């Protein structure tokens, strides 16, 4: 659904007023933030989508990484997650198992515990998570406030959205696909933690990015599954908000740059 269409609908609804809501849907930010104590707030997000790659395990990893990124983008630490599953009634359950296993691997890497979820029958496979984390209410990184002359710091390369579209149209080169998959399965955990401290060293972030990418490209590790999900279907869509953090010199506020 386009942002304009959604704004039209939301604009007709009554607005709730709660002083503890630090970031709500009216800000169009990466996640919502709700203050529960003077020095603590919840950061909450939900994201799910159709397959962007053919391999179910990799699709699960991408979905989990994408959902977790919303919490990191706000400067938070993910704690728990609920899985959202849409799967055909007569679909291959082994495929579903591999999707869930891929997502679980990234949640374990992030230190985020899956505590439940919800599933429905659907002709088209969709998968993602609702993630809840903690954040200091005084250190929330919002998506507005950048000023001319501010330095921009990207924790990942831009372009995965464009490559995702190319994959669906069958025109993406294999090298592009490989690079995009590495990016989309690399957590923003390290970069998020560094940025949240309020002191960023570009060398430190670069080293961490190299380490994360190398870890995701371990040689000799067999691919966990060979089932195909049909990612080239015209009906399937890419993740709507794969993002890198784009931060100002002062590190606050920050904004997200869609990929």
Coordinates of N, CA and C in Angstrom, one line a residue:
X1 N 0.8 -1.2 0.0 CA 0.0 0.0 0.0 C 0.9 1.2 0.0
X2 N 0.5 2.2 -0.8 CA 1.3 3.4 -0.9 C 1.2 4.3 0.4
X3 N 2.2 5.0 0.8 CA 2.1 5.9 1.9 C 0.9 6.9 1.8
X4 N 0.7 7.4 0.6 CA -0.3 8.4 0.4 C -1.7 7.8 0.6
X5 N -1.9 6.6 0.2 CA -3.2 5.9 0.4 C -3.4 5.6 1.9
X6 N -2.4 5.2 2.6 CA -2.5 4.9 4.0 C -2.7 6.2 4.8
X7 N -2.1 7.3 4.4 CA -2.3 8.6 5.1 C -3.7 9.0 4.9
X8 N -4.3 8.8 3.8 CA -5.7 9.1 3.5 C -6.6 8.4 4.5
X9 N -6.4 7.1 4.8 CA -7.2 6.4 5.7 C -7.0 6.8 7.1
X10 N -5.7 6.9 7.5 CA -5.4 7.2 8.9 C -5.8 8.6 9.3
X11 N -5.8 9.5 8.3 CA -6.2 10.9 8.5 C -7.7 11.0 9.0
X12 N -8.5 10.0 8.7 CA -9.9 10.1 9.0 C -10.2 9.4 10.4
X13 N -9.2 8.9 11.0 CA -9.4 8.2 12.3 C -9.1 9.2 13.5
X14 N -9.8 8.9 14.6 CA -9.5 9.8 15.8 C -8.1 9.5 16.3
X15 N -7.5 10.5 16.8 CA -6.1 10.4 17.3 C -6.2 10.2 18.8
X16 N -5.4 9.2 19.3 CA -5.2 9.0 20.7 C -4.1 9.9 21.3
X17 N -4.3 10.3 22.5 CA -3.4 11.2 23.1 C -2.9 10.6 24.4
X18 N -1.6 10.2 24.4 CA -1.0 9.6 25.6 C 0.4 10.2 25.7
X19 N 0.7 10.9 26.8 CA 2.0 11.6 27.0 C 3.2 10.6 27.0
X20 N 2.9 9.4 27.2 CA 4.0 8.4 27.2 C 4.4 7.9 25.8
X21 N 3.6 8.3 24.8 CA 4.0 7.9 23.4 C 5.0 8.9 23.0
X22 N 6.2 8.5 22.8 CA 7.3 9.4 22.4 C 7.4 9.4 20.8
X23 N 7.1 8.3 20.2 CA 7.1 8.2 18.7 C 5.9 7.4 18.3
X24 N 4.9 8.0 17.6 CA 3.7 7.3 17.2 C 3.7 7.2 15.7
X25 N 2.6 6.6 15.1 CA 2.5 6.4 13.7 C 2.4 7.7 12.9
X26 N 2.1 8.8 13.6 CA 2.0 10.1 12.9 C 3.3 10.6 12.4
X27 N 4.4 10.0 13.0 CA 5.8 10.5 12.6 C 6.3 9.7 11.4
X28 N 5.6 8.6 11.0 CA 6.1 7.8 9.9 C 7.6 7.3 10.2
X29 N 7.9 7.0 11.4 CA 9.2 6.6 11.8 C 9.4 5.1 11.6
X30 N 10.6 4.5 12.0 CA 10.9 3.1 11.8 C 10.1 2.3 12.8
X31 N 9.8 2.8 14.0 CA 9.2 2.0 15.0 C 8.5 3.0 16.0
X32 N 7.6 2.5 16.8 CA 6.9 3.3 17.8 C 7.7 3.2 19.1
X33 N 7.6 4.2 19.9 CA 8.4 4.3 21.2 C 7.4 4.7 22.3
X34 N 7.3 3.9 23.4 CA 6.4 4.2 24.5 C 7.2 4.2 25.8
X35 N 7.1 5.3 26.5 CA 7.9 5.4 27.8 C 7.2 4.7 28.9
X36 N 8.0 3.8 29.6 CA 7.4 3.1 30.7 C 8.1 3.4 32.1
X37 N 9.1 4.2 32.0 CA 9.8 4.6 33.2 C 10.7 5.9 32.8
X38 N 11.1 6.6 33.8 CA 11.9 7.8 33.4 C 13.1 7.5 32.6
X39 N 13.7 6.4 32.7 CA 14.9 6.0 32.0 C 14.8 4.8 31.1
X40 N 13.5 4.5 30.8 CA 13.3 3.3 30.0 C 12.0 3.4 29.1
X41 N 12.1 2.9 27.9 CA 10.9 3.0 27.0 C 10.9 1.7 26.2
X42 N 9.7 1.3 25.7 CA 9.6 0.2 24.8 C 9.7 0.7 23.3
X43 N 10.4 0.0 22.5 CA 10.4 0.3 21.1 C 9.8 -0.9 20.3
X44 N 8.7 -0.6 19.5 CA 8.0 -1.7 18.9 C 7.8 -1.5 17.4
X45 N 7.9 -2.6 16.7 CA 7.8 -2.6 15.2 C 7.2 -3.9 14.7
X46 N 6.7 -3.9 13.5 CA 6.2 -5.1 12.9 C 6.5 -5.0 11.4
X47 N 7.0 -6.1 10.8 CA 7.3 -6.1 9.4 C 7.2 -7.5 8.8
X48 N 6.5 -7.7 7.7 CA 6.5 -9.0 7.0 C 6.2 -8.8 5.5
X49 N 6.7 -9.7 4.7 CA 6.6 -9.6 3.3 C 6.7 -10.9 2.6
X50 N 6.5 -10.9 1.3 CA 6.6 -12.1 0.4 C 8.1 -12.4 0.1
X51 N 8.4 -13.6 -0.3 CA 9.8 -14.0 -0.6 C 10.5 -13.1 -1.6
X52 N 11.8 -12.8 -1.4 CA 12.6 -12.0 -2.3 C 13.6 -12.9 -2.9
X53 N 13.9 -14.0 -2.3 CA 14.9 -15.0 -2.8 C 14.2 -16.4 -2.9
X54 N 14.8 -17.3 -3.6 CA 14.2 -18.6 -3.8 C 14.4 -19.5 -2.6
X55 N 15.5 -19.4 -1.9 CA 15.9 -20.3 -0.8 C 15.1 -19.9 0.5
X56 N 14.3 -20.8 1.1 CA 13.5 -20.5 2.2 C 14.3 -20.1 3.5
X57 N 15.4 -20.8 3.7 CA 16.3 -20.4 4.9 C 16.8 -19.0 4.8
X58 N 17.3 -18.6 3.6 CA 17.7 -17.3 3.4 C 16.6 -16.3 3.5
X59 N 15.4 -16.6 3.0 CA 14.3 -15.7 3.1 C 14.0 -15.5 4.6
X60 N 14.0 -16.5 5.4 CA 13.8 -16.3 6.8 C 14.8 -15.4 7.5
X61 N 16.0 -15.6 7.1 CA 17.1 -14.7 7.6 C 16.9 -13.2 7.2
X62 N 16.5 -13.0 5.9 CA 16.2 -11.6 5.5 C 15.1 -11.0 6.2
X63 N 14.0 -11.8 6.4 CA 12.8 -11.3 7.1 C 13.1 -10.9 8.5
X64 N 13.9 -11.7 9.2 CA 14.3 -11.4 10.6 C 15.2 -10.2 10.7
X65 N 16.2 -10.2 9.8 CA 17.1 -9.0 9.8 C 16.4 -7.7 9.5
X66 N 15.4 -7.8 8.6 CA 14.7 -6.6 8.3 C 13.8 -6.1 9.5
X67 N 13.2 -7.0 10.2 CA 12.4 -6.6 11.3 C 13.2 -6.1 12.5
X68 N 14.4 -6.7 12.7 CA 15.3 -6.2 13.8 C 15.8 -4.9 13.5
X69 N 16.0 -4.6 12.2 CA 16.7 -3.3 11.8 C 15.8 -2.1 12.3
X70 N 14.5 -2.2 12.4 CA 13.7 -1.1 12.8 C 14.0 -0.7 14.2
X71 N 14.3 -1.7 15.1 CA 14.6 -1.4 16.5 C 16.0 -0.8 16.5
X72 N 17.0 -1.3 15.8 CA 18.3 -0.8 15.8 C 18.3 0.7 15.2
X73 N 17.4 0.9 14.3 CA 17.4 2.2 13.6 C 16.9 3.3 14.6
X74 N 16.2 2.9 15.6 CA 15.7 3.9 16.6 C 16.7 4.0 17.8
X75 N 17.8 3.2 17.8 CA 18.7 3.2 18.9 C 18.4 2.3 20.0
X76 N 17.5 1.3 19.7 CA 17.1 0.4 20.8 C 17.8 -1.0 20.7
X77 N 17.5 -1.8 21.7 CA 18.0 -3.2 21.8 C 16.8 -4.1 21.8
X78 N 16.8 -5.0 20.8 CA 15.6 -5.9 20.7 C 15.6 -7.0 21.8
X79 N 14.5 -7.3 22.3 CA 14.3 -8.2 23.4 C 13.5 -9.5 23.0
X80 N 12.3 -9.3 22.5 CA 11.5 -10.4 22.1 C 10.8 -10.2 20.7
X81 N 10.4 -11.3 20.2 CA 9.8 -11.2 18.9 C 8.6 -12.2 18.8
X82 N 7.6 -11.8 18.0 CA 6.5 -12.7 17.6 C 6.5 -12.9 16.1
X83 N 6.5 -14.2 15.7 CA 6.5 -14.5 14.3 C 5.2 -14.4 13.6
X84 N 5.2 -13.9 12.4 CA 4.0 -13.7 11.6 C 4.1 -14.6 10.4
X85 N 3.2 -15.6 10.2 CA 3.3 -16.5 9.1 C 2.1 -16.6 8.3
X86 N 2.2 -16.4 7.0 CA 1.1 -16.7 6.0 C 1.6 -17.8 5.1
X87 N 0.9 -18.9 5.0 CA 1.4 -20.1 4.3 C 0.3 -20.9 3.7
X88 N 0.5 -21.4 2.5 CA -0.6 -22.1 1.8 C -1.0 -23.4 2.6
X89 N -2.3 -23.7 2.5 CA -2.8 -24.8 3.3 C -2.1 -26.1 2.9
X90 N -1.8 -26.3 1.6 CA -1.2 -27.5 1.1 C 0.3 -27.3 0.8
X91 N 0.9 -26.3 1.4 CA 2.3 -26.0 1.1 C 3.2 -27.0 1.7
X92 N 4.4 -27.1 1.3 CA 5.4 -28.0 1.8 C 5.9 -27.6 3.1
X93 N 5.6 -28.4 4.2 CA 5.9 -28.0 5.5 C 7.4 -27.9 5.8
X94 N 8.2 -28.6 4.9 CA 9.6 -28.6 5.1 C 10.1 -27.2 4.7
X95 N 9.5 -26.6 3.7 CA 9.8 -25.2 3.3 C 9.5 -24.3 4.4
X96 N 8.4 -24.4 5.1 CA 8.0 -23.5 6.2 C 9.1 -23.7 7.4
X97 N 9.5 -25.0 7.6 CA 10.5 -25.2 8.6 C 11.8 -24.5 8.4
X98 N 12.2 -24.5 7.1 CA 13.4 -23.8 6.7 C 13.3 -22.3 6.9
X99 N 12.1 -21.7 6.5 CA 11.9 -20.3 6.7 C 12.1 -19.9 8.2
X100 N 11.4 -20.7 9.0 CA 11.4 -20.4 10.5 C 12.8 -20.6 11.0
X101 N 13.5 -21.6 10.5 CA 14.9 -21.9 11.0 C 15.8 -20.7 10.6
X102 N 15.6 -20.2 9.4 CA 16.5 -19.1 9.0 C 16.2 -17.8 9.9
X103 N 14.9 -17.6 10.1 CA 14.6 -16.4 11.0 C 15.1 -16.6 12.4
X104 N 15.0 -17.8 12.9 CA 15.5 -18.1 14.3 C 17.0 -17.9 14.4
X105 N 17.8 -18.3 13.3 CA 19.2 -18.1 13.4 C 19.6 -16.6 13.6
X106 N 18.9 -15.7 13.0 CA 19.2 -14.3 13.1 C 18.7 -13.7 14.4
X107 N 17.6 -14.3 14.9 CA 17.1 -13.8 16.2 C 18.1 -14.3 17.3
X108 N 18.6 -15.5 17.2 CA 19.6 -15.9 18.2 C 20.9 -15.0 18.1
X109 N 21.3 -14.7 16.9 CA 22.5 -13.8 16.7 C 22.2 -12.5 17.3
X110 N 21.0 -12.0 17.3 CA 20.7 -10.7 17.8 C 20.4 -10.7 19.3
X111 N 20.3 -11.9 19.9 CA 20.0 -12.0 21.3 C 18.5 -11.7 21.6
X112 N 17.7 -11.9 20.6 CA 16.2 -11.6 20.7 C 15.5 -12.9 20.8
X113 N 14.6 -13.1 21.8 CA 13.9 -14.3 22.0 C 12.5 -14.3 21.3
X114 N 12.3 -15.4 20.5 CA 11.0 -15.5 19.9 C 10.1 -16.2 21.0
X115 N 9.0 -15.5 21.3 CA 8.1 -16.0 22.4 C 6.7 -16.4 21.9
X116 N 6.5 -16.4 20.6 CA 5.2 -16.8 20.1 C 5.1 -16.3 18.7
X117 N 3.8 -16.3 18.2 CA 3.5 -15.8 16.9 C 2.1 -16.1 16.5
X118 N 1.8 -15.9 15.2 CA 0.5 -16.2 14.7 C 0.6 -16.6 13.2
X119 N -0.2 -17.6 12.8 CA -0.1 -18.1 11.5 C -1.5 -18.1 10.9
X120 N -1.6 -17.9 9.6 CA -2.9 -18.0 8.9 C -2.6 -18.7 7.5
X121 N -3.7 -19.3 7.0 CA -3.6 -19.9 5.6 C -3.7 -18.8 4.6
X122 N -2.8 -18.9 3.6 CA -2.8 -17.8 2.5 C -2.2 -18.5 1.3
X123 N -2.7 -18.1 0.1 CA -2.2 -18.7 -1.1 C -0.8 -18.3 -1.4
X124 N -0.4 -17.1 -0.8 CA 1.0 -16.6 -1.0 C 1.7 -16.6 0.3
X125 N 2.9 -17.1 0.3 CA 3.8 -17.1 1.5 C 4.2 -15.7 1.9
X126 N 4.1 -15.4 3.1 CA 4.5 -14.2 3.7 C 5.1 -14.5 5.1
X127 N 6.1 -13.7 5.5 CA 6.8 -14.0 6.8 C 7.5 -12.8 7.3
X128 N 7.5 -12.7 8.6 CA 8.1 -11.6 9.3 C 7.9 -11.7 10.8
X129 N 8.2 -10.6 11.5 CA 8.1 -10.5 12.9 C 7.6 -9.2 13.4
X130 N 7.0 -9.3 14.6 CA 6.8 -8.1 15.4 C 7.9 -8.2 16.5
X131 N 8.6 -7.1 16.6 CA 9.8 -7.1 17.6 C 9.6 -6.0 18.6
X132 N 9.9 -6.3 19.8 CA 9.8 -5.4 21.0 C 11.2 -5.3 21.6
X133 N 11.6 -4.0 21.8 CA 12.9 -3.8 22.4 C 12.9 -2.7 23.5
X134 N 14.0 -2.4 24.1 CA 14.1 -1.4 25.1 C 15.0 -0.3 24.6
X135 N 14.7 0.9 25.1 CA 15.5 2.1 24.6 C 15.5 3.2 25.7
X136 N 16.5 3.9 25.8 CA 16.6 5.1 26.7 C 15.7 6.2 26.1
X137 N 14.7 6.6 26.8 CA 13.8 7.7 26.2 C 14.5 9.0 25.8
X138 N 15.7 9.2 26.4 CA 16.4 10.4 26.1 C 17.4 10.2 24.9
X139 N 17.4 9.0 24.4 CA 18.4 8.7 23.3 C 17.7 8.1 22.1
X140 N 16.4 8.5 21.9 CA 15.7 7.9 20.7 C 16.2 8.6 19.5
X141 N 16.5 7.8 18.5 CA 17.0 8.3 17.2 C 15.8 8.4 16.2
X142 N 15.3 9.6 15.9 CA 14.2 9.8 15.0 C 14.7 10.0 13.6
X143 N 13.7 10.0 12.7 CA 14.0 10.1 11.3 C 14.0 11.5 10.7
X144 N 14.0 12.5 11.6 CA 14.0 13.9 11.1 C 15.0 14.7 11.8
X145 N 15.2 15.9 11.3 CA 16.1 16.9 12.0 C 17.5 17.1 11.4
X146 N 17.8 16.4 10.3 CA 19.1 16.6 9.7 C 19.2 18.0 9.2
X147 N 20.4 18.6 9.3 CA 20.6 19.9 8.8 C 21.7 20.0 7.7
X148 N 21.6 21.0 6.9 CA 22.6 21.2 5.8 C 24.0 21.2 6.4
X149 N 24.9 20.5 5.9 CA 26.3 20.4 6.4 C 26.6 19.3 7.3
X150 N 25.5 18.6 7.7 CA 25.7 17.4 8.6 C 26.4 16.3 7.8
X151 N 27.2 15.5 8.5 CA 27.8 14.4 7.9 C 26.8 13.2 7.9
X152 N 26.9 12.4 6.8 CA 26.0 11.2 6.6 C 26.9 10.0 6.8
X153 N 26.4 9.1 7.7 CA 27.1 7.9 7.9 C 26.2 6.7 7.6
X154 N 26.6 5.9 6.6 CA 25.8 4.7 6.2 C 26.3 3.5 6.8
X155 N 25.5 2.7 7.5 CA 26.0 1.5 8.0 C 26.0 0.3 7.0
X156 N 25.3 0.5 5.9 CA 25.3 -0.5 4.8 C 25.2 0.3 3.5
X157 N 25.6 -0.4 2.5 CA 25.5 0.2 1.1 C 24.0 0.3 0.7
X158 N 23.7 1.4 -0.1 CA 22.4 1.6 -0.6 C 22.2 0.7 -1.8
X159 N 20.9 0.4 -2.2 CA 20.6 -0.2 -3.4 C 20.0 -1.6 -3.4
X160 N 19.7 -2.2 -2.2 CA 19.1 -3.5 -2.2 C 17.7 -3.5 -2.7
X161 N 17.0 -2.4 -2.5 CA 15.6 -2.3 -3.1 C 15.6 -2.3 -4.6
X162 N 16.6 -1.6 -5.2 CA 16.7 -1.7 -6.7 C 17.0 -3.1 -7.2
X163 N 18.0 -3.7 -6.5 CA 18.4 -5.0 -6.9 C 17.2 -6.0 -6.7
X164 N 16.4 -5.8 -5.6 CA 15.3 -6.7 -5.3 C 14.3 -6.6 -6.5
X165 N 14.1 -5.4 -7.0 CA 13.2 -5.2 -8.2 C 13.7 -5.9 -9.4
X166 N 15.1 -5.8 -9.6 CA 15.7 -6.4 -10.7 C 15.6 -8.0 -10.6
X167 N 15.7 -8.5 -9.4 CA 15.5 -10.0 -9.2 C 14.2 -10.4 -9.7
X168 N 13.1 -9.7 -9.3 CA 11.8 -10.0 -9.7 C 11.5 -10.0 -11.2
X169 N 12.2 -9.1 -11.8 CA 12.1 -8.9 -13.3 C 13.0 -9.8 -14.0
X170 N 13.9 -10.6 -13.3 CA 14.8 -11.5 -13.9 C 15.9 -10.9 -14.7
X171 N 16.3 -9.6 -14.3 CA 17.4 -9.0 -15.0 C 18.6 -8.7 -14.0
X172 N 18.6 -9.2 -12.8 CA 19.7 -9.0 -11.9 C 20.9 -9.9 -12.2
X173 N 22.1 -9.4 -12.2 CA 23.3 -10.2 -12.3 C 23.5 -11.0 -11.0
X174 N 24.1 -12.1 -11.1 CA 24.3 -13.0 -9.9 C 25.2 -12.2 -8.9
X175 N 26.2 -11.5 -9.4 CA 27.0 -10.7 -8.4 C 26.2 -9.7 -7.6
X176 N 25.2 -9.1 -8.3 CA 24.4 -8.2 -7.6 C 23.5 -8.9 -6.5
X177 N 23.0 -10.0 -6.9 CA 22.2 -10.8 -6.0 C 23.0 -11.2 -4.8
X178 N 24.2 -11.8 -5.0 CA 25.0 -12.2 -3.9 C 25.3 -11.1 -2.9
X179 N 25.6 -9.9 -3.5 CA 26.0 -8.8 -2.6 C 24.7 -8.3 -1.8
X180 N 23.6 -8.3 -2.5 CA 22.4 -7.9 -1.8 C 22.0 -8.8 -0.7
X181 N 22.1 -10.1 -0.9 CA 21.8 -11.1 0.1 C 22.7 -11.0 1.3
X182 N 24.0 -10.7 1.1 CA 24.9 -10.5 2.2 C 24.5 -9.3 3.0
X183 N 24.1 -8.2 2.3 CA 23.7 -7.0 3.0 C 22.4 -7.3 3.8
X184 N 21.4 -8.0 3.2 CA 20.1 -8.1 3.8 C 20.1 -9.2 4.9
X185 N 21.2 -9.9 5.0 CA 21.2 -10.9 6.1 C 22.3 -10.5 7.2
X186 N 22.8 -9.3 7.0 CA 23.8 -8.8 8.0 C 23.0 -7.9 9.0
X187 N 23.1 -8.2 10.3 CA 22.4 -7.4 11.3 C 23.0 -6.0 11.4
X188 N 22.2 -5.0 11.8 CA 22.7 -3.7 12.1 C 23.0 -3.6 13.6
X189 N 23.2 -4.7 14.2 CA 23.4 -4.8 15.7 C 24.6 -4.0 16.1
X190 N 25.8 -4.3 15.6 CA 27.0 -3.6 16.0 C 27.0 -2.1 15.7
X191 N 26.5 -1.7 14.5 CA 26.4 -0.3 14.2 C 25.4 0.4 15.1
X192 N 24.3 -0.3 15.3 CA 23.3 0.3 16.2 C 23.8 0.5 17.6
X193 N 24.5 -0.4 18.1 CA 25.1 -0.3 19.5 C 26.1 0.9 19.6
X194 N 26.9 1.0 18.5 CA 27.9 2.1 18.5 C 27.2 3.4 18.4
X195 N 26.3 3.5 17.5 CA 25.6 4.8 17.3 C 24.8 5.2 18.6
X196 N 24.2 4.2 19.2 CA 23.4 4.5 20.4 C 24.2 5.1 21.6
X197 N 25.5 4.8 21.6 CA 26.4 5.3 22.6 C 26.6 6.8 22.5
X198 N 26.3 7.4 21.3 CA 26.5 8.8 21.0 C 27.9 9.1 20.6
X199 N 28.8 8.1 20.4 CA 30.1 8.4 19.9 C 30.5 7.4 18.9
X200 N 30.6 7.9 17.6 CA 30.9 7.0 16.5 C 32.3 7.2 15.9
X201 N 33.0 6.1 15.8 CA 34.2 6.2 15.0 C 34.1 5.4 13.7
X202 N 34.3 6.1 12.6 CA 34.0 5.4 11.3 C 34.9 4.2 11.1
X203 N 36.2 4.2 11.6 CA 37.0 3.1 11.5 C 36.5 1.9 12.2
X204 N 35.9 2.1 13.4 CA 35.3 1.0 14.2 C 34.2 0.4 13.5
X205 N 33.3 1.3 12.9 CA 32.2 0.8 12.2 C 32.6 0.0 10.9
X206 N 33.6 0.5 10.2 CA 34.1 -0.2 9.0 C 34.6 -1.5 9.4
X207 N 35.4 -1.6 10.5 CA 35.9 -2.9 10.9 C 34.8 -3.9 11.2
X208 N 33.8 -3.4 11.9 CA 32.7 -4.3 12.3 C 31.9 -4.7 11.1
X209 N 31.7 -3.8 10.1 CA 31.0 -4.2 8.9 C 31.8 -5.3 8.1
X210 N 33.1 -5.1 8.1 CA 33.9 -6.1 7.4 C 33.8 -7.5 8.1
X211 N 33.8 -7.5 9.4 CA 33.7 -8.7 10.2 C 32.4 -9.4 10.0
X212 N 31.3 -8.6 10.0 CA 29.9 -9.1 9.8 C 29.8 -9.7 8.4
X213 N 30.3 -9.0 7.4 CA 30.2 -9.5 6.0 C 31.0 -10.8 5.8
X214 N 32.2 -10.9 6.4 CA 33.0 -12.0 6.3 C 32.3 -13.2 7.0
X215 N 31.7 -13.0 8.1 CA 31.0 -14.1 8.8 C 29.9 -14.6 8.0
X216 N 29.2 -13.8 7.2 CA 28.1 -14.2 6.4 C 28.6 -14.9 5.1
X217 N 29.9 -14.8 4.8 CA 30.4 -15.4 3.6 C 31.4 -16.5 4.0
X218 N 31.2 -17.3 5.0 CA 32.1 -18.3 5.4 C 32.3 -19.4 4.3
X219 N 33.5 -19.6 3.8 CA 33.7 -20.6 2.8 C 33.4 -22.0 3.2
X220 N 32.9 -22.8 2.3 CA 32.7 -24.3 2.6 C 31.5 -24.6 3.4
X221 N 30.7 -23.6 3.8 CA 29.4 -23.9 4.5 C 28.3 -24.2 3.5
X222 N 27.8 -25.4 3.5 CA 26.7 -25.8 2.6 C 25.5 -25.0 2.8
X223 N 24.8 -24.7 1.7 CA 23.5 -24.0 1.8 C 22.5 -24.9 2.5
X224 N 21.7 -24.3 3.5 CA 20.9 -25.1 4.3 C 19.7 -25.7 3.6
X225 N 19.3 -25.3 2.4 CA 18.1 -25.8 1.8 C 18.2 -25.6 0.3
X226 N 17.5 -26.5 -0.4 CA 17.4 -26.5 -1.9 C 16.0 -26.2 -2.4
X227 N 15.0 -26.2 -1.5 CA 13.7 -25.9 -2.0 C 13.6 -24.5 -2.6
X228 N 12.7 -24.3 -3.5 CA 12.5 -23.1 -4.2 C 11.2 -22.4 -3.8
X229 N 11.3 -21.1 -3.6 CA 10.1 -20.3 -3.2 C 9.5 -19.5 -4.4
X230 N 10.2 -19.5 -5.5 CA 9.6 -18.8 -6.7 C 9.7 -17.3 -6.5
X231 N 10.9 -16.7 -6.1 CA 11.0 -15.3 -5.9 C 10.8 -14.4 -7.1
X232 N 10.8 -15.0 -8.3 CA 10.7 -14.2 -9.5 C 9.2 -14.0 -9.9
X233 N 8.3 -14.4 -9.1 CA 6.9 -14.2 -9.4 C 6.6 -12.7 -9.4
X234 N 5.8 -12.3 -10.3 CA 5.4 -10.8 -10.4 C 4.6 -10.4 -9.2
X235 N 3.9 -11.4 -8.5 CA 3.0 -11.1 -7.4 C 3.8 -10.8 -6.1
X236 N 5.1 -11.2 -6.1 CA 5.8 -11.1 -4.9 C 6.5 -9.7 -4.8
X237 N 6.7 -9.3 -3.6 CA 7.2 -7.9 -3.4 C 8.4 -8.0 -2.5
X238 N 9.3 -7.0 -2.6 CA 10.5 -6.9 -1.8 C 10.2 -6.3 -0.5
X239 N 11.1 -6.4 0.5 CA 10.9 -5.7 1.8 C 10.6 -4.2 1.5
X240 N 9.7 -3.7 2.2 CA 9.3 -2.3 2.0 C 10.3 -1.3 2.6
X241 N 11.1 -1.8 3.6 CA 11.9 -0.8 4.3 C 13.2 -1.4 4.8
X242 N 14.0 -1.8 3.8 CA 15.4 -2.2 4.1 C 16.1 -0.9 4.3
X243 N 16.9 -0.6 5.3 CA 17.4 0.7 5.6 C 18.8 0.7 6.1
X244 N 19.5 1.8 5.9 CA 20.7 2.0 6.5 C 20.5 3.3 7.4
X245 N 21.3 3.3 8.5 CA 21.2 4.5 9.3 C 22.0 5.7 8.7
X246 N 21.4 6.8 8.6 CA 22.0 8.0 8.1 C 22.0 9.0 9.2
X247 N 23.2 9.3 9.7 CA 23.3 10.0 11.0 C 24.0 11.4 10.8
X248 N 23.6 12.3 11.7 CA 24.2 13.6 11.6 C 25.5 13.6 12.4
X249 N 26.3 14.7 12.3 CA 27.5 14.8 13.0 C 27.3 14.7 14.5
X250 N 26.2 15.2 14.9 CA 25.9 15.2 16.4 C 25.2 13.9 16.8
X251 N 25.0 13.0 15.8 CA 24.4 11.7 16.0 C 23.0 11.7 16.5
X252 N 22.4 12.8 16.7 CA 21.0 12.9 17.1 C 20.5 14.2 16.7
X253 N 19.3 14.3 15.9 CA 18.6 13.1 15.5 C 19.2 12.4 14.3
X254 N 18.7 11.2 14.0 CA 19.1 10.5 12.8 C 17.9 10.2 11.9
X255 N 18.2 9.9 10.7 CA 17.1 9.5 9.9 C 17.5 8.2 9.2
X256 N 16.5 7.5 8.6 CA 16.7 6.3 7.9 C 16.6 6.5 6.4
X257 N 17.5 5.8 5.7 CA 17.5 5.9 4.2 C 17.1 4.6 3.7
X258 N 15.9 4.5 3.0 CA 15.4 3.3 2.4 C 16.4 2.8 1.4
X259 N 16.5 1.5 1.3 CA 17.3 0.9 0.3 C 16.4 0.2 -0.8

